[in-house]
């Protein structure tokens, strides 16, 4: 894929894919979107009921969600085992252009940014005593998670109109089945067809306020 580094409205950077005419994050603010959708509505909500989280991310991308999750563990007593799927890993040259130092103000956190991208694939790597990362170079269709193995899913695939094969009833049945009872899936998407797929898989669907520039986001909850 050809990739172009773009600055979003909150000063943070994202990537643009010309072939898909799609950005990795919201142009209204990559950092604000990740903090709101995945950290606040996903991780923080999960940590209200438990202190250890086994997490699955669909779409490692720039590593922003992983970095912000790591930051949250550093600021709390939370422990996270973080599995992430990425079919098209970024090259070191693209990672170097992302300029996270321009908007991530925590110098200690920045020390982890490149190492997150450089860790070996297909094996768990202890980044800190509270954060373990396992990157899987695969796509969601080929991924076969164990039943009831995750507490939280960050569903951060490209939009349904760009990658419709990742937003099917079968995919969300797989996501439902790999979550533990009472656990959640969060995503920026709020399309009606997507919500219907969540409901068909057995999720209770919550429409939540979206990040800047977006009216709604979605959280799916698996019944206890």
Coordinates of N, CA and C in Angstrom, one line a residue:
X1 N 0.8 -1.2 0.0 CA 0.0 0.0 0.0 C 0.9 1.3 0.0
X2 N 0.4 2.2 -0.8 CA 1.1 3.6 -0.7 C 0.4 4.3 0.5
X3 N 1.3 5.0 1.3 CA 0.8 5.6 2.5 C 1.3 7.1 2.5
X4 N 0.4 8.0 2.9 CA 0.8 9.4 3.1 C 0.6 9.8 4.5
X5 N 1.5 10.4 5.2 CA 1.3 11.0 6.5 C 0.5 12.3 6.4
X6 N -0.6 12.3 7.2 CA -1.4 13.5 7.2 C -1.6 14.0 8.7
X7 N -1.7 15.3 8.8 CA -1.9 15.9 10.2 C -3.4 16.0 10.3
X8 N -4.0 15.7 11.5 CA -5.4 15.8 11.8 C -5.6 17.1 12.6
X9 N -6.9 17.4 12.8 CA -7.2 18.8 13.3 C -6.7 19.0 14.8
X10 N -6.5 17.9 15.5 CA -6.0 18.1 16.9 C -4.5 18.1 16.9
X11 N -3.8 18.1 15.8 CA -2.3 18.2 15.7 C -1.7 16.8 15.6
X12 N -2.4 15.8 15.8 CA -1.9 14.4 15.8 C -1.8 13.9 14.3
X13 N -1.0 13.0 14.0 CA -0.8 12.5 12.7 C -1.6 11.2 12.5
X14 N -1.9 10.9 11.2 CA -2.5 9.7 10.8 C -1.9 9.3 9.4
X15 N -2.4 8.2 8.8 CA -2.0 7.8 7.5 C -3.2 7.9 6.6
X16 N -2.9 8.2 5.3 CA -3.9 8.2 4.3 C -3.5 7.2 3.2
X17 N -4.5 6.4 2.8 CA -4.3 5.3 1.8 C -5.0 5.8 0.5
X18 N -4.2 6.2 -0.5 CA -4.9 6.7 -1.7 C -5.7 5.7 -2.4
X19 N -5.3 4.4 -2.4 CA -6.0 3.4 -3.1 C -7.4 3.2 -2.6
X20 N -7.6 3.4 -1.3 CA -8.9 3.3 -0.6 C -9.6 4.6 -0.4
X21 N -8.8 5.7 -0.6 CA -9.3 7.0 -0.3 C -9.8 7.1 1.1
X22 N -8.9 6.6 2.0 CA -9.3 6.4 3.4 C -8.2 6.7 4.4
X23 N -8.5 7.3 5.5 CA -7.5 7.6 6.6 C -7.6 6.5 7.6
X24 N -6.4 6.3 8.3 CA -6.4 5.4 9.4 C -7.2 5.9 10.6
X25 N -7.3 7.2 10.8 CA -8.1 7.8 11.9 C -9.0 8.9 11.4
X26 N -9.7 9.4 12.3 CA -10.6 10.6 12.0 C -9.7 11.8 11.7
X27 N -10.1 12.5 10.6 CA -9.3 13.7 10.3 C -9.6 14.8 11.3
X28 N -10.7 14.7 12.1 CA -11.0 15.7 13.1 C -10.0 15.5 14.4
X29 N -9.3 14.5 14.4 CA -8.3 14.3 15.5 C -8.1 12.8 15.8
X30 N -6.9 12.3 15.3 CA -6.6 10.9 15.6 C -6.4 10.6 17.1
X31 N -5.7 11.5 17.8 CA -5.5 11.3 19.2 C -6.8 11.3 20.0
X32 N -7.6 12.4 19.7 CA -8.9 12.5 20.4 C -9.8 11.3 20.1
X33 N -9.8 10.8 18.9 CA -10.7 9.7 18.5 C -10.2 8.4 19.3
X34 N -8.9 8.1 19.3 CA -8.4 7.0 20.1 C -8.7 7.0 21.5
X35 N -8.5 8.2 22.1 CA -8.7 8.4 23.6 C -10.2 8.2 23.9
X36 N -11.1 8.7 23.1 CA -12.5 8.7 23.4 C -13.1 7.3 23.1
X37 N -12.9 6.8 21.9 CA -13.5 5.5 21.5 C -13.0 4.3 22.3
X38 N -11.6 4.2 22.2 CA -11.0 3.0 22.7 C -10.6 3.0 24.2
X39 N -10.0 4.2 24.6 CA -9.6 4.2 26.0 C -10.7 4.5 27.0
X40 N -11.5 5.6 26.7 CA -12.5 6.0 27.6 C -13.7 5.0 27.6
X41 N -14.2 4.8 26.4 CA -15.5 4.0 26.3 C -15.2 2.5 26.3
X42 N -13.9 2.1 26.1 CA -13.6 0.7 26.1 C -12.8 0.3 27.3
X43 N -11.5 0.7 27.4 CA -10.6 0.3 28.4 C -11.1 0.8 29.8
X44 N -11.3 2.1 29.9 CA -11.7 2.6 31.3 C -13.0 1.9 31.8
X45 N -14.0 1.7 30.9 CA -15.2 1.1 31.3 C -15.0 -0.4 31.7
X46 N -14.1 -1.1 31.0 CA -13.7 -2.4 31.4 C -13.0 -2.5 32.8
X47 N -12.2 -1.5 33.0 CA -11.4 -1.5 34.3 C -12.2 -1.1 35.5
X48 N -13.5 -0.6 35.2 CA -14.4 -0.4 36.3 C -14.8 -1.7 37.0
X49 N -14.7 -2.8 36.3 CA -15.1 -4.1 36.9 C -14.0 -5.1 37.1
X50 N -12.8 -4.8 36.6 CA -11.7 -5.7 36.8 C -10.3 -4.9 36.6
X51 N -9.3 -5.5 37.1 CA -8.0 -4.8 37.0 C -7.0 -5.4 36.0
X52 N -7.4 -6.6 35.5 CA -6.6 -7.3 34.5 C -7.4 -7.5 33.3
X53 N -6.9 -7.1 32.1 CA -7.7 -7.1 30.9 C -6.9 -7.9 29.8
X54 N -7.6 -8.8 29.2 CA -7.1 -9.5 28.0 C -7.8 -8.8 26.8
X55 N -7.0 -8.2 25.9 CA -7.6 -7.3 24.9 C -7.2 -7.7 23.5
X56 N -8.1 -7.6 22.6 CA -7.9 -7.9 21.2 C -8.1 -6.6 20.4
X57 N -7.1 -6.2 19.6 CA -7.3 -5.1 18.7 C -7.3 -5.6 17.3
X58 N -8.3 -5.1 16.5 CA -8.4 -5.4 15.1 C -7.9 -4.2 14.3
X59 N -6.6 -4.3 13.9 CA -6.0 -3.2 13.2 C -4.9 -2.4 14.0
X60 N -3.7 -3.0 14.1 CA -2.6 -2.3 14.9 C -2.3 -0.9 14.3
X61 N -2.2 -0.9 12.9 CA -2.0 0.4 12.3 C -0.8 1.2 12.7
X62 N -1.0 2.4 13.1 CA 0.1 3.3 13.6 C 0.6 2.9 15.0
X63 N -0.1 2.1 15.7 CA 0.3 1.7 17.1 C -0.3 2.7 18.1
X64 N -1.1 3.6 17.7 CA -1.6 4.7 18.6 C -2.4 4.1 19.7
X65 N -3.4 3.2 19.4 CA -4.2 2.6 20.4 C -3.4 1.8 21.4
X66 N -2.4 1.1 20.9 CA -1.6 0.3 21.8 C -0.7 1.2 22.7
X67 N -0.2 2.3 22.2 CA 0.6 3.2 23.0 C -0.3 3.9 24.0
X68 N -1.5 4.3 23.7 CA -2.3 4.9 24.7 C -2.8 3.9 25.8
X69 N -3.0 2.7 25.4 CA -3.3 1.7 26.4 C -2.2 1.4 27.3
X70 N -1.0 1.4 26.8 CA 0.2 1.2 27.6 C 0.3 2.4 28.6
X71 N 0.0 3.6 28.1 CA 0.1 4.8 28.9 C -0.9 4.7 30.1
X72 N -2.1 4.1 29.8 CA -3.1 4.0 30.9 C -2.6 3.0 31.9
X73 N -1.9 1.9 31.5 CA -1.4 1.0 32.5 C -0.3 1.6 33.4
X74 N 0.4 2.5 32.8 CA 1.5 3.2 33.5 C 1.0 4.1 34.6
X75 N -0.2 4.6 34.3 CA -0.8 5.6 35.2 C -1.8 5.0 36.3
X76 N -2.0 3.7 36.1 CA -2.9 3.0 37.0 C -2.3 1.7 37.4
X77 N -3.0 0.9 38.1 CA -2.6 -0.5 38.5 C -3.0 -1.6 37.6
X78 N -3.6 -1.1 36.4 CA -4.1 -2.1 35.5 C -3.0 -2.9 34.8
X79 N -3.4 -4.1 34.5 CA -2.5 -5.0 33.7 C -3.2 -5.4 32.4
X80 N -2.6 -5.3 31.3 CA -3.2 -5.6 30.0 C -2.3 -6.6 29.2
X81 N -3.0 -7.6 28.7 CA -2.4 -8.5 27.7 C -3.0 -8.1 26.4
X82 N -2.2 -7.6 25.5 CA -2.7 -6.9 24.3 C -2.4 -7.7 23.0
X83 N -3.4 -8.3 22.4 CA -3.2 -9.0 21.2 C -3.7 -8.1 20.1
X84 N -2.9 -8.0 19.0 CA -3.3 -7.1 17.9 C -3.1 -7.7 16.5
X85 N -4.0 -7.5 15.6 CA -3.9 -8.1 14.3 C -3.6 -7.0 13.3
X86 N -2.6 -7.3 12.4 CA -2.3 -6.4 11.3 C -1.8 -7.1 10.1
X87 N -2.6 -7.0 9.0 CA -2.2 -7.7 7.8 C -1.1 -7.0 7.1
X88 N -1.0 -5.7 7.2 CA 0.0 -4.9 6.5 C 0.8 -4.0 7.4
X89 N 1.8 -4.6 8.1 CA 2.6 -3.8 9.0 C 3.3 -2.6 8.3
X90 N 3.5 -1.5 9.1 CA 4.1 -0.4 8.6 C 5.6 -0.6 8.5
X91 N 6.3 0.0 7.5 CA 7.7 -0.1 7.4 C 8.4 0.9 8.4
X92 N 9.6 0.6 8.8 CA 10.3 1.6 9.7 C 10.3 3.0 9.1
X93 N 10.4 3.1 7.8 CA 10.4 4.4 7.2 C 9.1 5.2 7.4
X94 N 8.0 4.5 7.3 CA 6.7 5.2 7.6 C 6.6 5.5 9.1
X95 N 7.0 4.6 9.9 CA 6.9 4.8 11.4 C 7.7 6.0 11.8
X96 N 8.8 6.2 11.2 CA 9.7 7.4 11.5 C 9.0 8.7 11.1
X97 N 8.2 8.6 10.1 CA 7.5 9.9 9.6 C 6.3 10.3 10.4
X98 N 5.8 9.4 11.3 CA 4.6 9.7 12.0 C 4.7 10.9 13.0
X99 N 5.9 11.1 13.5 CA 6.1 12.3 14.4 C 5.2 12.3 15.6
X100 N 5.1 11.2 16.3 CA 4.3 11.1 17.5 C 4.9 12.1 18.6
X101 N 6.2 12.4 18.5 CA 6.8 13.3 19.5 C 6.1 14.7 19.4
X102 N 5.4 15.0 18.3 CA 4.8 16.4 18.2 C 3.5 16.5 19.0
X103 N 2.9 15.3 19.3 CA 1.6 15.4 20.1 C 1.5 14.5 21.3
X104 N 2.4 13.5 21.4 CA 2.5 12.7 22.6 C 3.5 13.4 23.6
X105 N 3.0 14.0 24.6 CA 3.8 14.9 25.4 C 4.5 14.2 26.5
X106 N 4.3 12.9 26.7 CA 4.9 12.1 27.8 C 6.2 11.5 27.2
X107 N 7.4 12.1 27.6 CA 8.6 11.6 27.1 C 8.9 10.1 27.4
X108 N 8.4 9.7 28.6 CA 8.6 8.3 29.0 C 7.8 7.4 28.0
X109 N 6.6 7.8 27.6 CA 5.8 7.0 26.7 C 6.4 6.9 25.3
X110 N 7.0 8.0 24.9 CA 7.6 8.0 23.5 C 8.7 7.0 23.4
X111 N 9.4 6.7 24.5 CA 10.5 5.8 24.5 C 10.0 4.4 24.1
X112 N 8.7 4.1 24.2 CA 8.1 2.8 23.8 C 7.6 2.8 22.4
X113 N 7.4 3.9 21.7 CA 6.7 3.9 20.4 C 7.4 3.1 19.4
X114 N 8.6 3.3 19.1 CA 9.3 2.5 18.1 C 9.5 1.1 18.5
X115 N 9.8 0.8 19.8 CA 9.9 -0.6 20.3 C 8.6 -1.4 20.1
X116 N 7.4 -0.7 20.2 CA 6.2 -1.4 19.9 C 6.1 -1.9 18.5
X117 N 6.6 -1.1 17.6 CA 6.6 -1.5 16.2 C 7.7 -2.5 15.9
X118 N 8.8 -2.5 16.6 CA 9.9 -3.4 16.3 C 9.9 -4.7 17.0
X119 N 8.9 -5.0 17.9 CA 8.8 -6.2 18.6 C 8.6 -7.4 17.6
X120 N 9.1 -8.6 17.9 CA 8.8 -9.7 17.0 C 7.3 -10.0 16.9
X121 N 7.0 -10.6 15.7 CA 5.6 -10.9 15.5 C 5.3 -12.4 16.0
X122 N 4.1 -12.6 16.3 CA 3.6 -14.0 16.6 C 4.0 -14.5 17.9
X123 N 4.5 -13.6 18.8 CA 4.9 -14.1 20.2 C 4.6 -13.0 21.2
X124 N 4.3 -13.3 22.4 CA 4.1 -12.3 23.4 C 5.4 -11.7 23.9
X125 N 5.4 -10.4 24.0 CA 6.6 -9.6 24.4 C 6.2 -8.8 25.6
X126 N 6.9 -8.9 26.7 CA 6.7 -8.1 27.9 C 7.3 -6.7 27.7
X127 N 6.5 -5.7 27.6 CA 6.9 -4.3 27.4 C 7.2 -3.7 28.7
X128 N 6.3 -3.8 29.6 CA 6.5 -3.4 31.0 C 5.8 -4.6 31.9
X129 N 6.1 -4.6 33.2 CA 5.4 -5.6 34.0 C 3.9 -5.6 33.9
X130 N 3.3 -4.5 33.5 CA 1.9 -4.4 33.4 C 1.3 -4.5 31.9
X131 N 2.2 -4.6 31.0 CA 1.7 -4.6 29.6 C 2.5 -5.6 28.7
X132 N 1.8 -6.5 28.2 CA 2.3 -7.5 27.3 C 1.7 -7.4 25.9
X133 N 2.5 -7.4 24.9 CA 2.1 -7.2 23.5 C 2.3 -8.4 22.7
X134 N 1.3 -8.9 21.9 CA 1.5 -9.9 20.9 C 0.9 -9.5 19.6
X135 N 1.8 -9.2 18.6 CA 1.3 -8.8 17.3 C 1.2 -10.0 16.4
X136 N 0.1 -10.1 15.7 CA -0.2 -11.2 14.8 C -0.3 -10.7 13.4
X137 N 0.6 -11.1 12.5 CA 0.5 -10.6 11.1 C -0.5 -11.5 10.3
X138 N -1.7 -11.1 10.4 CA -2.8 -11.9 9.8 C -4.0 -11.0 9.6
X139 N -5.0 -11.5 8.8 CA -6.2 -10.7 8.7 C -7.3 -11.4 9.6
X140 N -8.3 -10.6 9.8 CA -9.4 -11.0 10.7 C -10.1 -12.3 10.3
X141 N -10.2 -12.5 8.9 CA -10.9 -13.6 8.4 C -10.2 -14.9 8.8
X142 N -8.8 -14.9 8.8 CA -8.0 -16.1 9.0 C -7.8 -16.3 10.5
X143 N -8.1 -15.3 11.3 CA -7.8 -15.4 12.8 C -8.8 -16.3 13.4
X144 N -8.3 -17.2 14.3 CA -9.2 -18.2 15.0 C -9.0 -18.1 16.5
X145 N -9.6 -17.2 17.1 CA -9.4 -17.0 18.6 C -10.1 -18.1 19.4
X146 N -9.6 -18.4 20.5 CA -10.3 -19.4 21.4 C -11.6 -18.8 22.0
X147 N -12.6 -19.6 22.2 CA -13.8 -19.1 22.7 C -13.6 -18.4 24.1
X148 N -14.4 -17.4 24.3 CA -14.4 -16.7 25.6 C -13.0 -16.4 26.2
X149 N -12.1 -15.8 25.3 CA -10.7 -15.6 25.7 C -10.4 -14.1 25.9
X150 N -11.3 -13.2 25.5 CA -11.0 -11.8 25.6 C -12.0 -11.0 26.5
X151 N -11.5 -10.0 27.1 CA -12.4 -9.1 27.9 C -12.8 -7.8 27.2
X152 N -12.1 -7.5 26.1 CA -12.4 -6.3 25.4 C -11.8 -6.4 24.0
X153 N -12.6 -5.8 23.0 CA -12.1 -5.8 21.6 C -12.2 -4.3 21.2
X154 N -11.0 -3.8 20.7 CA -10.9 -2.6 19.9 C -11.2 -2.9 18.5
X155 N -12.3 -2.6 17.9 CA -12.6 -2.9 16.5 C -12.3 -1.7 15.7
X156 N -11.0 -1.7 15.1 CA -10.5 -0.5 14.4 C -10.2 -0.7 13.0
X157 N -10.9 -1.6 12.3 CA -10.8 -1.8 10.9 C -11.2 -0.6 10.1
X158 N -10.7 -0.6 8.8 CA -11.2 0.5 7.9 C -12.7 0.4 7.8
X159 N -13.3 1.5 7.4 CA -14.8 1.6 7.4 C -15.5 0.5 6.5
X160 N -16.7 0.2 6.8 CA -17.4 -0.9 6.1 C -17.5 -0.7 4.6
X161 N -17.6 0.5 4.1 CA -17.6 0.7 2.7 C -16.3 0.5 2.0
X162 N -15.2 0.5 2.8 CA -13.9 0.3 2.3 C -13.4 -1.1 2.4
X163 N -13.8 -1.8 3.5 CA -13.5 -3.2 3.7 C -14.7 -4.0 4.1
X164 N -15.7 -4.1 3.3 CA -17.0 -4.8 3.7 C -16.8 -6.2 4.2
X165 N -15.8 -6.9 3.7 CA -15.6 -8.3 4.2 C -15.2 -8.4 5.7
X166 N -14.8 -7.3 6.3 CA -14.5 -7.3 7.7 C -15.7 -6.9 8.6
X167 N -16.8 -6.6 8.0 CA -18.0 -6.1 8.7 C -19.2 -7.0 8.5
X168 N -19.0 -8.3 8.4 CA -20.1 -9.2 8.1 C -20.7 -9.8 9.4
X169 N -21.9 -10.5 9.2 CA -22.5 -11.2 10.3 C -21.5 -12.3 10.9
X170 N -20.8 -13.0 10.0 CA -19.9 -14.0 10.4 C -18.7 -13.5 11.2
X171 N -18.2 -12.3 10.8 CA -17.1 -11.7 11.6 C -17.6 -11.3 13.0
X172 N -18.7 -10.8 13.1 CA -19.2 -10.3 14.5 C -19.7 -11.5 15.3
X173 N -20.1 -12.6 14.7 CA -20.3 -13.8 15.5 C -19.0 -14.3 16.1
X174 N -17.9 -14.2 15.3 CA -16.6 -14.6 15.8 C -16.2 -13.7 16.9
X175 N -16.4 -12.4 16.8 CA -16.0 -11.5 17.8 C -16.8 -11.8 19.1
X176 N -18.1 -12.0 18.9 CA -19.0 -12.3 20.1 C -18.5 -13.6 20.8
X177 N -18.2 -14.6 20.0 CA -17.8 -15.9 20.6 C -16.5 -15.9 21.4
X178 N -15.6 -15.0 20.9 CA -14.2 -14.9 21.6 C -14.2 -14.0 22.8
X179 N -15.3 -13.3 23.1 CA -15.4 -12.5 24.3 C -16.0 -13.3 25.4
X180 N -15.5 -13.0 26.6 CA -16.0 -13.6 27.8 C -17.4 -12.9 28.1
X181 N -18.3 -13.6 28.8 CA -19.6 -13.1 29.2 C -19.4 -11.7 29.9
X182 N -20.3 -10.7 29.5 CA -20.2 -9.4 30.1 C -19.2 -8.5 29.5
X183 N -18.4 -9.0 28.5 CA -17.4 -8.2 27.9 C -17.9 -7.4 26.7
X184 N -17.0 -6.5 26.2 CA -17.5 -5.5 25.2 C -16.6 -5.4 24.0
X185 N -17.2 -4.9 22.9 CA -16.5 -4.5 21.7 C -16.8 -3.0 21.5
X186 N -15.8 -2.2 21.2 CA -16.0 -0.8 20.9 C -15.4 -0.5 19.6
X187 N -16.1 0.5 18.9 CA -15.6 0.9 17.6 C -16.2 2.3 17.3
X188 N -15.5 3.0 16.4 CA -16.0 4.3 16.0 C -17.2 4.3 15.1
X189 N -17.5 3.1 14.5 CA -18.6 3.0 13.5 C -19.9 3.0 14.2
X190 N -20.9 3.7 13.5 CA -22.3 3.7 14.0 C -23.3 3.4 12.9
X191 N -22.9 2.7 11.8 CA -23.8 2.4 10.7 C -24.9 1.4 11.1
X192 N -26.1 1.6 10.6 CA -27.2 0.7 10.9 C -26.9 -0.7 10.6
X193 N -26.3 -1.0 9.4 CA -26.1 -2.4 9.0 C -25.1 -3.0 9.9
X194 N -24.1 -2.3 10.4 CA -23.2 -2.9 11.4 C -23.9 -3.2 12.7
X195 N -24.7 -2.3 13.2 CA -25.4 -2.5 14.4 C -26.3 -3.8 14.3
X196 N -26.9 -3.9 13.1 CA -27.8 -5.1 12.9 C -27.0 -6.4 13.0
X197 N -25.7 -6.3 12.5 CA -24.8 -7.5 12.5 C -24.5 -7.8 14.0
X198 N -24.2 -6.8 14.8 CA -23.9 -7.0 16.2 C -25.1 -7.7 16.9
X199 N -26.3 -7.2 16.6 CA -27.5 -7.7 17.3 C -27.7 -9.2 16.9
X200 N -27.5 -9.5 15.6 CA -27.6 -10.8 15.1 C -26.7 -11.8 15.7
X201 N -25.5 -11.3 16.1 CA -24.5 -12.1 16.8 C -24.8 -12.3 18.3
X202 N -25.7 -11.5 18.8 CA -26.0 -11.7 20.2 C -25.6 -10.6 21.1
X203 N -25.1 -9.5 20.5 CA -24.7 -8.3 21.3 C -25.9 -7.5 21.7
X204 N -25.8 -6.8 22.9 CA -26.6 -5.7 23.2 C -25.9 -4.5 22.7
X205 N -26.6 -3.7 21.9 CA -25.9 -2.5 21.2 C -26.2 -1.2 21.9
X206 N -25.1 -0.5 22.2 CA -25.2 0.8 22.9 C -24.7 1.9 21.9
X207 N -25.5 2.9 21.6 CA -25.1 4.0 20.9 C -24.6 5.1 21.8
X208 N -23.3 5.4 21.7 CA -22.7 6.4 22.7 C -22.3 7.6 21.9
X209 N -22.1 8.7 22.7 CA -21.6 10.0 22.0 C -20.2 9.7 21.3
X210 N -20.1 10.2 20.1 CA -18.8 10.0 19.4 C -17.8 11.0 19.8
X211 N -16.6 10.8 19.2 CA -15.5 11.7 19.4 C -15.7 13.0 18.6
X212 N -14.8 14.0 18.7 CA -15.0 15.2 18.0 C -15.2 15.0 16.5
X213 N -16.3 15.6 15.9 CA -16.5 15.4 14.5 C -17.5 14.3 14.2
X214 N -17.9 13.5 15.2 CA -18.7 12.3 14.9 C -19.8 12.3 16.0
X215 N -21.0 12.2 15.6 CA -22.2 12.2 16.5 C -22.2 11.0 17.4
X216 N -22.0 9.8 16.8 CA -22.1 8.6 17.6 C -21.0 7.6 17.4
X217 N -20.8 6.7 18.3 CA -19.9 5.5 18.2 C -20.7 4.4 18.8
X218 N -20.2 3.2 18.7 CA -20.9 2.0 19.2 C -20.2 1.1 20.1
X219 N -20.9 0.6 21.1 CA -20.3 -0.4 22.0 C -21.3 -1.6 22.0
X220 N -20.7 -2.8 21.8 CA -21.5 -4.0 21.8 C -21.2 -4.8 23.1
X221 N -22.2 -5.2 23.8 CA -22.0 -5.9 25.1 C -22.5 -7.3 25.0
X222 N -21.7 -8.3 25.4 CA -22.0 -9.7 25.4 C -22.7 -10.0 26.7
X223 N -23.8 -10.7 26.7 CA -24.6 -11.0 27.9 C -23.8 -11.8 28.9
X224 N -24.1 -11.6 30.1 CA -23.4 -12.4 31.2 C -24.0 -13.9 31.2

